[in-house]
Short mmCIF file of C-alpha atoms in Angstrom, two decimals:
data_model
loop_
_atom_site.label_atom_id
_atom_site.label_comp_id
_atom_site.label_asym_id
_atom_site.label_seq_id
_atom_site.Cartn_x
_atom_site.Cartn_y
_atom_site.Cartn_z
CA UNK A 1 0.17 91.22 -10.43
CA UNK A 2 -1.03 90.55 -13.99
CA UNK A 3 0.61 88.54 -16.40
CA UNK A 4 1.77 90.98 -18.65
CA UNK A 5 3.73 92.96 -15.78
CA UNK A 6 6.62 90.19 -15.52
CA UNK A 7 7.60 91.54 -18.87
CA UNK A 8 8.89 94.60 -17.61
CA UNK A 9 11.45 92.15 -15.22
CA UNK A 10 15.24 92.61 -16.27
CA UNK A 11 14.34 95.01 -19.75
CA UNK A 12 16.82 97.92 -18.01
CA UNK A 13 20.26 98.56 -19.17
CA UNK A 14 23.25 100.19 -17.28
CA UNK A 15 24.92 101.28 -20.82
CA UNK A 16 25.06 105.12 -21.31
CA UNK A 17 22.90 107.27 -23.47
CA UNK A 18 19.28 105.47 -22.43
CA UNK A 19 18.46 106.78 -19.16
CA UNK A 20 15.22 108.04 -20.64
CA UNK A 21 14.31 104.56 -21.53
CA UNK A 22 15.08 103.41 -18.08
CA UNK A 23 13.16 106.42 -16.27
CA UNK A 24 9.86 105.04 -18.38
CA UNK A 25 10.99 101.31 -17.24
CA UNK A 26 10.84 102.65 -13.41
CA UNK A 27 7.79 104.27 -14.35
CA UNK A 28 5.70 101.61 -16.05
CA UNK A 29 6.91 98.86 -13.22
CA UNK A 30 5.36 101.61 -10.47
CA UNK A 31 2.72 101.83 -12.53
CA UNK A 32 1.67 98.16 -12.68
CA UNK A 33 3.19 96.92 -9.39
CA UNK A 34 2.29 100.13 -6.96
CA UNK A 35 5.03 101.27 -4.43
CA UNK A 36 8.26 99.78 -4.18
CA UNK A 37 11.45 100.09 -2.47
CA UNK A 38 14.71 101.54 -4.79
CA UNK A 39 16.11 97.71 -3.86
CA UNK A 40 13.28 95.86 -5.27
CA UNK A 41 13.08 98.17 -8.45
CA UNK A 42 16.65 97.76 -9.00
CA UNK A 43 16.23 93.76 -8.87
CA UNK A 44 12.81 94.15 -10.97
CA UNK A 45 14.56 96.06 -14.31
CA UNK A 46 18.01 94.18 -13.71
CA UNK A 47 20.00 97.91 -13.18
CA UNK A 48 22.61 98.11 -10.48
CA UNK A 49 22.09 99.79 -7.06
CA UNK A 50 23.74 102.69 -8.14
CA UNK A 51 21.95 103.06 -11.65
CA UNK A 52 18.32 102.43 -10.35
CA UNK A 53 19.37 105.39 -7.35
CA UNK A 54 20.50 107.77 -10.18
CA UNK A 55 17.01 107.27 -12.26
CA UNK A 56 15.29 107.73 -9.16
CA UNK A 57 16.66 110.60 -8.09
CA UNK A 58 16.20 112.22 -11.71
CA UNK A 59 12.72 111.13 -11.02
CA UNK A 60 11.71 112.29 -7.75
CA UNK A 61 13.50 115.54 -8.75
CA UNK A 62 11.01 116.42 -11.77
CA UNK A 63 8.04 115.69 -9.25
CA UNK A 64 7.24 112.21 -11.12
CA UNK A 65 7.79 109.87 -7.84
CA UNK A 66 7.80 110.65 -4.28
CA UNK A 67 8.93 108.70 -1.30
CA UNK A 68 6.40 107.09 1.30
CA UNK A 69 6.82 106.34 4.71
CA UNK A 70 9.49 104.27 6.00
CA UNK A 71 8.60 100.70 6.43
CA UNK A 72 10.51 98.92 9.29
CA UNK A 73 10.77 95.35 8.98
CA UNK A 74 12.82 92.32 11.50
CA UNK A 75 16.56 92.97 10.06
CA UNK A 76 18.78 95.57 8.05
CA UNK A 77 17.49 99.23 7.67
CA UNK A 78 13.94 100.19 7.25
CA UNK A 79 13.12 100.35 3.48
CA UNK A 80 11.18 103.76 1.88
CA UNK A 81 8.78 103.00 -0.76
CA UNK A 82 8.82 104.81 -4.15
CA UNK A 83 5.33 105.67 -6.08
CA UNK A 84 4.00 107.53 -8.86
CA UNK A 85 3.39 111.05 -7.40
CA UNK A 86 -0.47 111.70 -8.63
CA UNK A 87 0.10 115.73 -9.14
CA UNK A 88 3.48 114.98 -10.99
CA UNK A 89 1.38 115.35 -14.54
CA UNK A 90 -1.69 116.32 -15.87
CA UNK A 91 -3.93 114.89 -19.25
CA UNK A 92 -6.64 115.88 -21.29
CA UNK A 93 -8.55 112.43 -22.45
CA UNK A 94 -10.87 113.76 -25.43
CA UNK A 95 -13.61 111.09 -26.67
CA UNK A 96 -15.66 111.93 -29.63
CA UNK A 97 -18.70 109.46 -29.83
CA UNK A 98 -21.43 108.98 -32.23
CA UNK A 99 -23.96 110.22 -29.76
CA UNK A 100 -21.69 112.21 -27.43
CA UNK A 101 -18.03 113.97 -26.86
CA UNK A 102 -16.18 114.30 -23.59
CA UNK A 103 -13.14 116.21 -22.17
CA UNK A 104 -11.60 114.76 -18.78
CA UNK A 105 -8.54 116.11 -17.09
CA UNK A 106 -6.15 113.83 -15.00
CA UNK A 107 -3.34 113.25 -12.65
CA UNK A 108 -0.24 110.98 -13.01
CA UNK A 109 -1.98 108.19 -11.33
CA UNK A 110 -5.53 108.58 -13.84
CA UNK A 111 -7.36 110.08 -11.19
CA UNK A 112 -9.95 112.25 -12.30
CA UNK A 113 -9.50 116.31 -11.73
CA UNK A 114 -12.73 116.99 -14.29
CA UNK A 115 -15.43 116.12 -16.57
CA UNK A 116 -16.74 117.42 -19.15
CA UNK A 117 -19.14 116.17 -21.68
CA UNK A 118 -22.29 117.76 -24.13
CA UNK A 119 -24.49 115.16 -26.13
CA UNK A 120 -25.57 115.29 -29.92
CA UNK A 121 -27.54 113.88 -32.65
CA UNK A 122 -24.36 113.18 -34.44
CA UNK A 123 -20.96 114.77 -34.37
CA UNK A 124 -20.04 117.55 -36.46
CA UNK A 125 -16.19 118.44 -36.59
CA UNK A 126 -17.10 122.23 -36.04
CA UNK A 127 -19.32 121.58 -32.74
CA UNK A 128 -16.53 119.62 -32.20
CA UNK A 129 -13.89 121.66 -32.13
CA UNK A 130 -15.70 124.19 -30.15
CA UNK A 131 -16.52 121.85 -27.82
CA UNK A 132 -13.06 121.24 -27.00
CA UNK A 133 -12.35 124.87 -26.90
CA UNK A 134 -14.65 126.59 -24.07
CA UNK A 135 -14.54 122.83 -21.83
CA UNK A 136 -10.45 123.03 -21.62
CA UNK A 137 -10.88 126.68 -20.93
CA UNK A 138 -13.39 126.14 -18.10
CA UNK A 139 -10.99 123.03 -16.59
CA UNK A 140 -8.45 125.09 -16.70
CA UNK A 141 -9.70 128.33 -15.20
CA UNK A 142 -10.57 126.03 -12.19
CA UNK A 143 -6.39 125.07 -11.86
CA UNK A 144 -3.53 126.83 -10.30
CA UNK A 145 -0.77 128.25 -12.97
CA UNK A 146 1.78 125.24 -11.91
CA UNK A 147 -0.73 123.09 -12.49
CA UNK A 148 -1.69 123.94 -16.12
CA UNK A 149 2.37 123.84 -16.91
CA UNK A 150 2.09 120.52 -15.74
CA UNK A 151 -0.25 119.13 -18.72
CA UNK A 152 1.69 117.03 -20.65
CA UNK A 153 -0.72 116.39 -23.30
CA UNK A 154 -3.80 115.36 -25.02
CA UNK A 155 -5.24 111.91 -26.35
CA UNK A 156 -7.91 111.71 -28.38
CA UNK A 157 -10.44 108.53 -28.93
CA UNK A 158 -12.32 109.18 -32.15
CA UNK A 159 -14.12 106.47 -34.64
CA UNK A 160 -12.04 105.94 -37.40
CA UNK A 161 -13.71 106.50 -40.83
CA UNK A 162 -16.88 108.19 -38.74
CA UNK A 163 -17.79 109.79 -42.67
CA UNK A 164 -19.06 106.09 -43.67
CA UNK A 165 -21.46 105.43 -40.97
CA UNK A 166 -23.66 108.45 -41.37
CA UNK A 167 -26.79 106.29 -42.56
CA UNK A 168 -26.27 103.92 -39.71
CA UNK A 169 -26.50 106.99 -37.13
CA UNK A 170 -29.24 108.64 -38.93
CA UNK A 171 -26.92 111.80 -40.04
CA UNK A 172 -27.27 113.44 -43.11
CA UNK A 173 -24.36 111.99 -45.19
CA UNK A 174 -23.17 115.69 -46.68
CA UNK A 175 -23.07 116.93 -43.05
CA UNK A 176 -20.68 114.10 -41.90
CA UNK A 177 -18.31 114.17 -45.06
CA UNK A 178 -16.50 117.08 -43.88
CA UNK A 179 -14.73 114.35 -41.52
CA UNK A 180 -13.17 113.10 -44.08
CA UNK A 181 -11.08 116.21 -45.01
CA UNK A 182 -10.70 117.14 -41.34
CA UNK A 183 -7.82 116.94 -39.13
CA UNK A 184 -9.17 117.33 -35.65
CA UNK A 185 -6.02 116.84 -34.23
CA UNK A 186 -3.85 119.18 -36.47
CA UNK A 187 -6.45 121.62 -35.64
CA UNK A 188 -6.16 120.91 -31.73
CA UNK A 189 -2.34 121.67 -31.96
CA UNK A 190 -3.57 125.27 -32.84
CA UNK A 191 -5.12 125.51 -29.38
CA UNK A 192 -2.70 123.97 -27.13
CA UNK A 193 0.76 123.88 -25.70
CA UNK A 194 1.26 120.48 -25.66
CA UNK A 195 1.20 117.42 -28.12
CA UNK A 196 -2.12 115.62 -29.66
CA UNK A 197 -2.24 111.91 -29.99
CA UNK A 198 -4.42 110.19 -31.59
CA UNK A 199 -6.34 106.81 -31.54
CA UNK A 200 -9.19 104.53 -32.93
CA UNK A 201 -11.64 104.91 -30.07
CA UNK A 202 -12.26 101.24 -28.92
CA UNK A 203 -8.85 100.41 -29.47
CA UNK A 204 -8.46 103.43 -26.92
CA UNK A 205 -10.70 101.90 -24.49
CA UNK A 206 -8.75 98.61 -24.82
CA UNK A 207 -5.44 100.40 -23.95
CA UNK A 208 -7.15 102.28 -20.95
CA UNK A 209 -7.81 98.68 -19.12
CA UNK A 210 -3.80 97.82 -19.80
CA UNK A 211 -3.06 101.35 -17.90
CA UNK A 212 -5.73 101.99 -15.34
CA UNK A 213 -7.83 98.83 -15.43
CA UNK A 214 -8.15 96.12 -12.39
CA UNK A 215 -9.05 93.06 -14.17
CA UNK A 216 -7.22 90.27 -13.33
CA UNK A 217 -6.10 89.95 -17.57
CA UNK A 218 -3.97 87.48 -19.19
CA UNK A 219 -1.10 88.50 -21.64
CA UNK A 220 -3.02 88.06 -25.03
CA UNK A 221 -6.70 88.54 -25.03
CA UNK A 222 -9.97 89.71 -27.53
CA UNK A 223 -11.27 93.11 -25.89
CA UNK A 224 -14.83 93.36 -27.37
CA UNK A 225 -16.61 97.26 -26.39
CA UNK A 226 -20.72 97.65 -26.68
CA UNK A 227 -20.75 101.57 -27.86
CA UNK A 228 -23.28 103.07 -29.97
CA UNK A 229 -21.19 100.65 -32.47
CA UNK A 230 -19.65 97.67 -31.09
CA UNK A 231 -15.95 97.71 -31.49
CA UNK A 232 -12.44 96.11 -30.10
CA UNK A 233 -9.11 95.21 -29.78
CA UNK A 234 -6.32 92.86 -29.67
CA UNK A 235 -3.53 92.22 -27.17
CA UNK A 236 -0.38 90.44 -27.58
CA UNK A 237 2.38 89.95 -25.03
CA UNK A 238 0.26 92.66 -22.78
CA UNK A 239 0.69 95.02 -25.38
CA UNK A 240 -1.99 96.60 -27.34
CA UNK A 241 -1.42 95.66 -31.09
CA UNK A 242 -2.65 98.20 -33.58
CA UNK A 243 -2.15 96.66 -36.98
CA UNK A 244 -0.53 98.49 -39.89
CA UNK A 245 -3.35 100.78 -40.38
CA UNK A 246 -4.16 101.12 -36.53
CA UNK A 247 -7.50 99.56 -36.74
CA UNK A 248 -6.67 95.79 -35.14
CA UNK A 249 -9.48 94.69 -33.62
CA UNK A 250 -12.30 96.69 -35.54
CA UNK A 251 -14.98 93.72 -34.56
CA UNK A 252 -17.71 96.18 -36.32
CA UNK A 253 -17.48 95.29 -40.08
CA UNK A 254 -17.67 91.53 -39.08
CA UNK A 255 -19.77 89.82 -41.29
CA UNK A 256 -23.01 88.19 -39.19
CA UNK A 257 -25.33 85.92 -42.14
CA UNK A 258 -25.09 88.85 -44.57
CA UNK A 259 -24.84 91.57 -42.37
CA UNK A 260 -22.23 93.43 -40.22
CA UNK A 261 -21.41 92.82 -36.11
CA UNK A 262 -22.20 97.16 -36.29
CA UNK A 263 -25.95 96.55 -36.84
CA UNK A 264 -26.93 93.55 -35.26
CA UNK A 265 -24.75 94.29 -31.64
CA UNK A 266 -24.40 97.30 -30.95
CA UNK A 267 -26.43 99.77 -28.57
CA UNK A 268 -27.30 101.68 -31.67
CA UNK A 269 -29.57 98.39 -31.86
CA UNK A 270 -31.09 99.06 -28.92
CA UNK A 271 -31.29 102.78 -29.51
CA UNK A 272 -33.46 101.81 -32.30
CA UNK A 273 -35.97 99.44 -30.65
CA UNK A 274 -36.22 101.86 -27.31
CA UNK A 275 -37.34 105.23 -30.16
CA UNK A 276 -39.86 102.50 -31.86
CA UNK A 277 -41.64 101.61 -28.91
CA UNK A 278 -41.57 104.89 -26.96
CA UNK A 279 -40.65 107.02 -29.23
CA UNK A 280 -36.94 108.58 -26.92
CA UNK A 281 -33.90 106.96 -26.47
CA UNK A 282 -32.78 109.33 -23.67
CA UNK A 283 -32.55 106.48 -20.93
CA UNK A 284 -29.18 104.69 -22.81
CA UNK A 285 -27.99 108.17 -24.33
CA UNK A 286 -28.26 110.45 -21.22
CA UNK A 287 -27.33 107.53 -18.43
CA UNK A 288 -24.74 104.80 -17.68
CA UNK A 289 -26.42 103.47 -15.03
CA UNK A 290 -29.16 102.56 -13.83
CA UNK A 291 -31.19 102.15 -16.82
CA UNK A 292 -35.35 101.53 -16.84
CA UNK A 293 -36.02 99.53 -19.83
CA UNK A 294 -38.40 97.23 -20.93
CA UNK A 295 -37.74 93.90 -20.37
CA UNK A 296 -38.85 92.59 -24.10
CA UNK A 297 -36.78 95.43 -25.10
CA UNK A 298 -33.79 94.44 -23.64
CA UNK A 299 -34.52 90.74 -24.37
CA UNK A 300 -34.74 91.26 -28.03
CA UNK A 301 -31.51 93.29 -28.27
CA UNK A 302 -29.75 90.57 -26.09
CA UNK A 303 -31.62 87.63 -28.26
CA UNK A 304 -29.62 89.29 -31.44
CA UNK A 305 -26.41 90.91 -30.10
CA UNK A 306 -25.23 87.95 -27.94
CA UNK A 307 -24.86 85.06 -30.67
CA UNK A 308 -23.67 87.37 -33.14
CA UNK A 309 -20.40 88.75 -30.61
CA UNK A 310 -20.12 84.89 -30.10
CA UNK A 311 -19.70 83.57 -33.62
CA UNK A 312 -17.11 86.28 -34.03
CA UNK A 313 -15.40 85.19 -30.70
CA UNK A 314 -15.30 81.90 -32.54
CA UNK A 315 -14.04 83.01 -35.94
CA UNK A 316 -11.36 85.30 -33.21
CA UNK A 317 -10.06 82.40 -31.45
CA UNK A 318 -9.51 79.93 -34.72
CA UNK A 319 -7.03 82.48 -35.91
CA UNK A 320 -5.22 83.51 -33.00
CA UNK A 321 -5.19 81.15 -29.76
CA UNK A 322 -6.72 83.76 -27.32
CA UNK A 323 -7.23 82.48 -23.71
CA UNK A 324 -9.86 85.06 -22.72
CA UNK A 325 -12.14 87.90 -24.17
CA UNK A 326 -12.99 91.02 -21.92
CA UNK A 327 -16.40 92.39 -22.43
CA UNK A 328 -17.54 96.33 -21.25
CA UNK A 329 -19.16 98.83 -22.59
CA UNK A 330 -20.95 102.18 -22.45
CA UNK A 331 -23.50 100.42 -19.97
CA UNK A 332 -24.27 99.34 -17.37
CA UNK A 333 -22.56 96.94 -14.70
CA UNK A 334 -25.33 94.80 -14.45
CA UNK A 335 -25.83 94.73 -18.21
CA UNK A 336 -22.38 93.88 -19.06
CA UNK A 337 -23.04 90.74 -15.69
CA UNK A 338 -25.56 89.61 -18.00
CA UNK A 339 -23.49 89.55 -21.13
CA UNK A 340 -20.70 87.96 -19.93
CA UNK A 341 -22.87 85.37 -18.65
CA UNK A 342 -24.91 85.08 -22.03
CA UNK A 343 -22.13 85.17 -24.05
CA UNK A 344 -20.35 82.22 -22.00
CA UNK A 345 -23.70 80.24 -22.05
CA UNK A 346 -23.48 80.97 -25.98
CA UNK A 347 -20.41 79.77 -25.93
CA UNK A 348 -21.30 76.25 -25.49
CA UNK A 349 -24.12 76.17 -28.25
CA UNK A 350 -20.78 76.62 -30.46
CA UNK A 351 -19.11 73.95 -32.58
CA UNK A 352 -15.20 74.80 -30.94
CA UNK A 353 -14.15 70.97 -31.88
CA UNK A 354 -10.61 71.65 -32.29
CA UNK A 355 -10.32 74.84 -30.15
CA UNK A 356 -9.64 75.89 -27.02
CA UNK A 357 -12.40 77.71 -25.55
CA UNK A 358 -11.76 81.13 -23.98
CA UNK A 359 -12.74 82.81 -20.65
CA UNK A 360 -15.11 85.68 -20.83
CA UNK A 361 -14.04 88.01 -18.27
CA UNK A 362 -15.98 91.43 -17.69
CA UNK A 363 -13.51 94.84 -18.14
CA UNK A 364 -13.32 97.11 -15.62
CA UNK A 365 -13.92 100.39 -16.72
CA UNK A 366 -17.19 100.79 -18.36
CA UNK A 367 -18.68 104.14 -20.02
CA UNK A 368 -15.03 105.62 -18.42
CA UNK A 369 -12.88 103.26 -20.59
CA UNK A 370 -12.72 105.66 -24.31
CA UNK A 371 -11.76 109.04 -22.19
CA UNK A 372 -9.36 107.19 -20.13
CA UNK A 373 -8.39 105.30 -23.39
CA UNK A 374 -7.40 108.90 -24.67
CA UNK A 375 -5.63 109.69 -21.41
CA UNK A 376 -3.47 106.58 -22.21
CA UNK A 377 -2.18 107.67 -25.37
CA UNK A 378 0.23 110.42 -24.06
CA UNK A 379 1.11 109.20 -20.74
CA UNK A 380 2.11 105.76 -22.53
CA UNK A 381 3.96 107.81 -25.47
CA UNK A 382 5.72 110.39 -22.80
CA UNK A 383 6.27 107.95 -19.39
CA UNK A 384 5.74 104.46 -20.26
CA UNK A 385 7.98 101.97 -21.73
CA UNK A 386 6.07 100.76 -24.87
CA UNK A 387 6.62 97.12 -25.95
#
């Protein structure tokens, strides 16, 4: 149990007119906690016996929780455990990258039904859009009818303010100023039954290890993501914290000795070094794992990236009092190992008289976190209680 699940403890109500709220409370504690017996989840949210068995009931009826098998233990009557039931509710996770866009489908539980994903010099809302178009047609072609009436919706990860960073990806600037006219998600409504949500698409990947991660986390901490541009985000009281723009956390426009965190850490970085010396950058853009790179290569991205992330750790953790900073990525696992162990070294090189020095702790979902970040955004909105 992570720190940020005891919040949900003693948040129901018995009053009338909020059983919605408390069917997302008996959700989210599922969620977090796994299976549990009606007893227990009455105790956990504070509603009476007969309350909690009501929500329940509403619950298991519309094929959101199902019973499990009947555990016996020494006295009293054997006790039935309640989970999430994983074909309860489909989601569409869209992720539009700087190098690549992908289109998953999930269950309830953020299993994966399918994948699909095309690669690009640069995105173009067009390609885009038709992207989205014949993937979600070829998911669901592949589904029975009851299963397409049970998706619930569609998140979408996206950069925010993609139009401005057309030099930094190498896109001609007049092809990527349409973006900043173009509602992608107003014209994704057109297509589908179901709502569009929208999100900044590291702050996405933060949310996704809140929901579907497995790192032991504390309440508040830094989330730092190495995409083709470096990005974050920020949580407080194990909730993600957006900002009043919705761009908390944007690490990328840090200021490094003149310079921005976007062009001295990110992969784009190492993109750039990989097409110098051998002329492709297919190894980072095609692959998460497993990559083949020259070791000066590597050591010369890692040599800039990794005091850069931890100066702005620094500057993070002098303004709010964060006890630990997850690192992932779009790489991989033995890349972000080696961060997490750079950045920790760097750590100490650091003048943090006065502070108290976080733990760097490595995320769990890597290249998966910005789709399932997009998955996040309607199950949270629709069956989660948000803080």
């Amino acid at each position: 149990m992570t720190d940020q699940a005891s919040k949900f403890d003693i948040e129901g109500t018995n009053q009338t007119g909020v059983r919605e709220r408390n069917e997302r409370l008996v959700l989210s504690i599922l969620r977090r906690e796994g299976p549990l017996p009606k007893a227990e989840i009455a105790r956990r949210t504070g509603l009476s016996a007969q309350t909690a068995s009501v929500i329940m009931r509403a619950l298991e009826s519309d094929g959101l929780i199902a019973k499990g098998e009947k555990v016996r233990g020494r006295v009293g009557q054997p006790s039935v455990p309640m989970s999430l039931a994983p074909d309860g509710v489909y989601f569409f996770g869209l992720s539009v990258g700087r190098r690549s866009v992908e289109l998953i489908l999930t269950n309830f539980v953020g299993e994966e039904i399918a994948h699909r994903r095309k690669s690009y010099a640069y995105p173009l809302p067009a390609d885009v859009l038709n992207f989205v178009e014949i993937a979600s047609a070829e998911i669901t072609r592949d589904l029975e009818p009851e299963e397409v009436d049970r998706i619930s919706g569609m998140g979408m990860a996206i950069p925010y303010f993609l139009w401005d960073w057309a030099d930094t990806i190498g896109a001609d600037p007049d092809k990527m100023r349409p973006w900043k006219n173009f509602d992608l998600g107003r014209q994704l409504s057109k297509l589908f039954p179901f709502p569009i949500y929208q999100g900044n698409d590291a702050s996405c990947a933060c949310g996704a290890e809140l929901v579907f991660g497995t790192a032991e986390i504390p309440a508040d901490f830094l989330y730092v993501y190495f995409g083709h541009f470096i990005g974050g985000g920020v949580v407080m009281n194990g909730s993600l914290y957006k900002g009043s723009s919705g761009n908390a956390g944007a690490i990328g426009p840090f200021p490094i000795r003149g310079r921005q965190m976007v062009d001295v850490a990110s992969l784009n970085g190492l993109e750039r070094r990989l097409i110098e010396s051998t002329g492709s950058a297919a190894e980072i853009v095609e692959k998460t794992e497993n990559w083949n790179l020259d070791a000066k290569i590597l050591e010369d991205w890692l040599a800039e990236a990794v005091p850069a992330v931890t100066r702005m750790i620094t500057g993070a953790i002098s303004i709010i009092d964060f006890p630990a900073v997850l690192i992932d990525g779009n790489l991989p696992t033995d890349l972000r190992e080696v961060l997490v162990d750079r950045i920790t070294m760097e750590l100490k090189n650091e003048n943090l008289a006065g502070l108290v020095v976080p733990q760097i702790i490595e995320g769990s979902l890597g290249p998966k976190a910005r789709p399932m970040g997009a998955v996040s955004l309607p199950l949270a909105k629709r069956y989660m209680l948000e803080a």
